[in-house]
Coordinates of C-alpha atoms in Angstrom, one line a residue:
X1028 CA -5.6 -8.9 -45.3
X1029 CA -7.1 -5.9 -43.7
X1030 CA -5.2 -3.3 -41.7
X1031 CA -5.5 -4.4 -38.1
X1032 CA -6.5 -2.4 -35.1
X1033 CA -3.8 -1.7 -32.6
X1034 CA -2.7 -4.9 -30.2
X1035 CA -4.4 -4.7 -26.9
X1036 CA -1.6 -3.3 -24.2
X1037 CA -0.8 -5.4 -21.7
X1038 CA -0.6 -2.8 -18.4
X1039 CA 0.9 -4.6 -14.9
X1040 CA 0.8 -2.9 -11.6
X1041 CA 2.7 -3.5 -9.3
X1042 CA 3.9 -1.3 -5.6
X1043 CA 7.0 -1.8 -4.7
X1044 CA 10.1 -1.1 -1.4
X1045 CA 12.9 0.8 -2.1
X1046 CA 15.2 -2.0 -1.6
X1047 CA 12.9 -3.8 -4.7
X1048 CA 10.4 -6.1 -2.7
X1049 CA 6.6 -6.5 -3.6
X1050 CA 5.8 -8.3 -0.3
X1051 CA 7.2 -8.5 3.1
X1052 CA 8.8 -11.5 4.6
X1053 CA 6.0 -12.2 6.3
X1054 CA 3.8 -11.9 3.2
X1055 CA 0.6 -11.0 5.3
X1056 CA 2.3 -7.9 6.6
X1057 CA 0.7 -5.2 4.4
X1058 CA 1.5 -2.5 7.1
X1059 CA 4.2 -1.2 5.2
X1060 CA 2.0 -0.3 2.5
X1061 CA 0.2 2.0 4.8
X1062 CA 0.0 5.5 4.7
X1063 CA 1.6 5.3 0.8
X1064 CA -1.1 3.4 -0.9
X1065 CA -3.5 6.3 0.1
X1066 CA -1.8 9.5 -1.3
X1067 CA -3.1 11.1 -4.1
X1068 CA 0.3 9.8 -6.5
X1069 CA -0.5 6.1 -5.5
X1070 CA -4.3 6.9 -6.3
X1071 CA -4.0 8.9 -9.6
X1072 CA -1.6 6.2 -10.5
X1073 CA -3.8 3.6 -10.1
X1074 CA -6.7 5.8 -12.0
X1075 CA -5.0 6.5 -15.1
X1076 CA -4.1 2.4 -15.4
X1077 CA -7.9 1.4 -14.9
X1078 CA -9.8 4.0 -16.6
X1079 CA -8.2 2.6 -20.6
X1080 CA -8.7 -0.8 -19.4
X1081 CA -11.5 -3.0 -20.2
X1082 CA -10.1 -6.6 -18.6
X1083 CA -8.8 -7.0 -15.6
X1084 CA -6.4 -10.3 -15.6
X1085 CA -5.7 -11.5 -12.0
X1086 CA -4.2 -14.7 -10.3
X1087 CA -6.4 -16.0 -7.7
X1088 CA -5.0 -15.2 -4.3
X1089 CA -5.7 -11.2 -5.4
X1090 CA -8.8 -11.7 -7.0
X1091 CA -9.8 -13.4 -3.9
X1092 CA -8.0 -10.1 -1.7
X1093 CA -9.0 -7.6 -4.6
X1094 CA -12.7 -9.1 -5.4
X1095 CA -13.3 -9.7 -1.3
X1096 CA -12.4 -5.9 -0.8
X1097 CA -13.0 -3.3 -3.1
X1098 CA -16.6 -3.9 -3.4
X1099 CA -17.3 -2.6 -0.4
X1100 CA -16.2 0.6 -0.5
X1101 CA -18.5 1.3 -3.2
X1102 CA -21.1 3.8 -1.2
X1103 CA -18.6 3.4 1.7
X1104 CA -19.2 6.8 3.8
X1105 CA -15.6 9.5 3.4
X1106 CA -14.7 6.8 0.3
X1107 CA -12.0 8.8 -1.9
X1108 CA -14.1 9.3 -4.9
X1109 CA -10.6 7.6 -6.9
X1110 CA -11.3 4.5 -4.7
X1111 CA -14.9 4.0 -5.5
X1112 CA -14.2 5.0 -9.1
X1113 CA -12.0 1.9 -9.0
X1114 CA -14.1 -0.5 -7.0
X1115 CA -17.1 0.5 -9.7
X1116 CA -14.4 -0.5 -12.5
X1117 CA -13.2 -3.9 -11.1
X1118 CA -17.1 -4.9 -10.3
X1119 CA -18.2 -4.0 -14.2
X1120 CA -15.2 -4.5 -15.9
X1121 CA -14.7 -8.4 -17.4
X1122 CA -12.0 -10.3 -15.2
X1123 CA -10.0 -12.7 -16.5
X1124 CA -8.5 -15.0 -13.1
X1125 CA -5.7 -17.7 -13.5
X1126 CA -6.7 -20.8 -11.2
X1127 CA -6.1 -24.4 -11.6
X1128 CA -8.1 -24.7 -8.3
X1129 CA -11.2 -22.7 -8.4
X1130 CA -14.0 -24.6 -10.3
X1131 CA -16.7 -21.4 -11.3
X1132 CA -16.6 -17.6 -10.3
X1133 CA -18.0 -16.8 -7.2
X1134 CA -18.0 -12.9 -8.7
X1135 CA -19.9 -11.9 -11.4
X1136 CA -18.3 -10.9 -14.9
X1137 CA -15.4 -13.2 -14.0
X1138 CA -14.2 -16.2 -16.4
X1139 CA -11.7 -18.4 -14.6
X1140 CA -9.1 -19.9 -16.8
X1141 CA -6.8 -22.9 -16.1
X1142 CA -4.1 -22.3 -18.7
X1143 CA -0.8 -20.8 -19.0
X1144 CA 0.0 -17.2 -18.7
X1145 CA 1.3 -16.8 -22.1
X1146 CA -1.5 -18.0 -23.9
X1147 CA -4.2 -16.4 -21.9
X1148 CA -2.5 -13.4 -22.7
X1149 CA -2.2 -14.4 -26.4
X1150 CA -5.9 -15.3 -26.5
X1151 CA -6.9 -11.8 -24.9
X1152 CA -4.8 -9.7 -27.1
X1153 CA -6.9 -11.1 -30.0
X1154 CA -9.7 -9.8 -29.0
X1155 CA -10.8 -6.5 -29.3
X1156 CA -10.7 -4.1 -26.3
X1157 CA -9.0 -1.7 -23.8
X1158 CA -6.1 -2.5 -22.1
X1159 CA -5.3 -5.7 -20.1
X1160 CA -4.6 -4.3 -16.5
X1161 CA -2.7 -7.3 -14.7
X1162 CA -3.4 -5.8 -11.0
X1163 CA -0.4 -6.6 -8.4
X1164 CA -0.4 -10.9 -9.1
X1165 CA 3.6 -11.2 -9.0
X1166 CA 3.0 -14.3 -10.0
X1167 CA 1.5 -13.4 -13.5
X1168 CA 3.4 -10.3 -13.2
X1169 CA 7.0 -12.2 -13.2
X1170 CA 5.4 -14.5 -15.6
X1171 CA 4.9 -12.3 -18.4
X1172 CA 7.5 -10.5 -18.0
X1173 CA 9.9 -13.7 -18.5
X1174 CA 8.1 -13.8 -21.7
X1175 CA 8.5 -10.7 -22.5
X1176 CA 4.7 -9.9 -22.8
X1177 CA 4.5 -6.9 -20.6
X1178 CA 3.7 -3.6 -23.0
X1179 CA 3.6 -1.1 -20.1
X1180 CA 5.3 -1.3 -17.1
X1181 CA 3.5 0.6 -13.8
X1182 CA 5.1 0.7 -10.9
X1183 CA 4.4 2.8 -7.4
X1184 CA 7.7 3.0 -5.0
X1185 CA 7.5 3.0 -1.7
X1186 CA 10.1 4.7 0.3
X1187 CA 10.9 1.8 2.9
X1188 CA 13.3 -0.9 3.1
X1189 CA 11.9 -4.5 3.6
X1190 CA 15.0 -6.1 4.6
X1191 CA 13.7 -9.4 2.6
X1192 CA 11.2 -10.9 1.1
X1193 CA 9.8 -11.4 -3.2
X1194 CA 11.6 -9.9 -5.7
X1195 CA 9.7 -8.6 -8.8
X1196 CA 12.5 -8.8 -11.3
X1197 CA 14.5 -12.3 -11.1
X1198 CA 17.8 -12.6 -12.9
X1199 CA 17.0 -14.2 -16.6
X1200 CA 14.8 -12.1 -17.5
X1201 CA 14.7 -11.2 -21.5
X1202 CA 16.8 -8.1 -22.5
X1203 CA 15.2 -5.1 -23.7
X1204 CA 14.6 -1.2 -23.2
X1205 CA 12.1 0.7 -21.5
X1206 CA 10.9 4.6 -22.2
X1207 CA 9.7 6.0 -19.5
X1208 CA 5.6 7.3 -19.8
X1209 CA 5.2 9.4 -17.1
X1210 CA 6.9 10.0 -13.3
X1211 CA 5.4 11.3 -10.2
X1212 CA 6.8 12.4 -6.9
X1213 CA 4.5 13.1 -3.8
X1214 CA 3.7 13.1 -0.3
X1215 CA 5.4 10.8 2.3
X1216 CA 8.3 10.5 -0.7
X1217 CA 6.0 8.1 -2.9
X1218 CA 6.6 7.9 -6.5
X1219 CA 4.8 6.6 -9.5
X1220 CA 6.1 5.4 -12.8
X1221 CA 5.2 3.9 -16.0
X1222 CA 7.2 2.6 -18.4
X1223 CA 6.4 1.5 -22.1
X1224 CA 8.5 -1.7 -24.0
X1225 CA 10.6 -0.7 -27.1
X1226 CA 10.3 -3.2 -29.3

């Protein structure tokens, strides 16, 4: 057998609270992402995930938020150039959403897949490509990580306390260590980090 090529990486995003909560109680409340989502950590964060990445796995609720959004902010007067760099990525890149519900893509480069976590991620890693950005689905998030699939952990921290709502990390998860990439402090007390899987 010939020498293989590196496994794809499997790269989740994910912002979170202080107090360790990816969503409000109310989950439509996204006004405690504002102003940190905007500052240049949060954005340089999110461009060194996208930029090795060639798949973009999503569940369908964000590719629906995600897909329905970014999009237009491509030519979007006063855009930050970071944004529009990422909105060009998630139009051309392939996208790979999870969805027992939606029938075809309404978005174009898109391949909807009604199978489990695990083994869409088993069936992506044998292809050849970039990384395989999961971008802020908790769902597939906590998924993979209770199987242990995650490769690099990204994570931007909000400096706010939620009082309640979704965990990211749920008691059972598999043991392991982490090394720590990379870590970034800036404005309004915002701070990025990335993690890589010892195994």
């Amino acid at each position: 057998m010939t020498e293989q090529t590196i496994s794809r990486r499997v790269v989740t995003n994910m912002a979170l609270s202080l107090d360790g909560h990816y969503a409000a109680p109310d989950p439509l409340d996204m006004g405690w992402v504002m102003p940190y989502a905007v500052t240049d950590v949060a954005r340089d964060h999110l461009t060194s995930l996208w930029e090795p990445a060639t798949t973009a796995l999503l569940g369908r609720v964000n590719a629906e938020g995600f897909l329905g959004f970014w999009p237009t902010v491509i030519g979007m007067e006063g855009a930050d150039p970071r944004d529009e760099g990422f909105a060009k990525w998630l139009v051309d890149t392939d996208k790979v959403v999870l969805s027992s519900t939606l029938a075809e893509a309404p978005w174009e480069r898109t391949t909807i897949v009604s199978k489990p976590t695990p083994e869409v991620v088993a069936d992506l890693k044998a292809t050849e490509g970039g990384d395989i950005l999961v971008l802020a689905s908790a769902s597939v998030i906590k998924e993979l990580l209770a199987t242990d699939q995650v490769d690099r952990l990204a994570l931007t921290i909000f400096p706010v306390f939620l009082g309640g709502g979704p965990r990211l990390f749920d008691d059972g998860l598999p043991a392991g260590q982490w090394t720590l990439v990379s870590q970034t402090a800036g404005e309004y007390g915002t701070v990025a980090v990335v993690y890589d899987r010892i195994r």
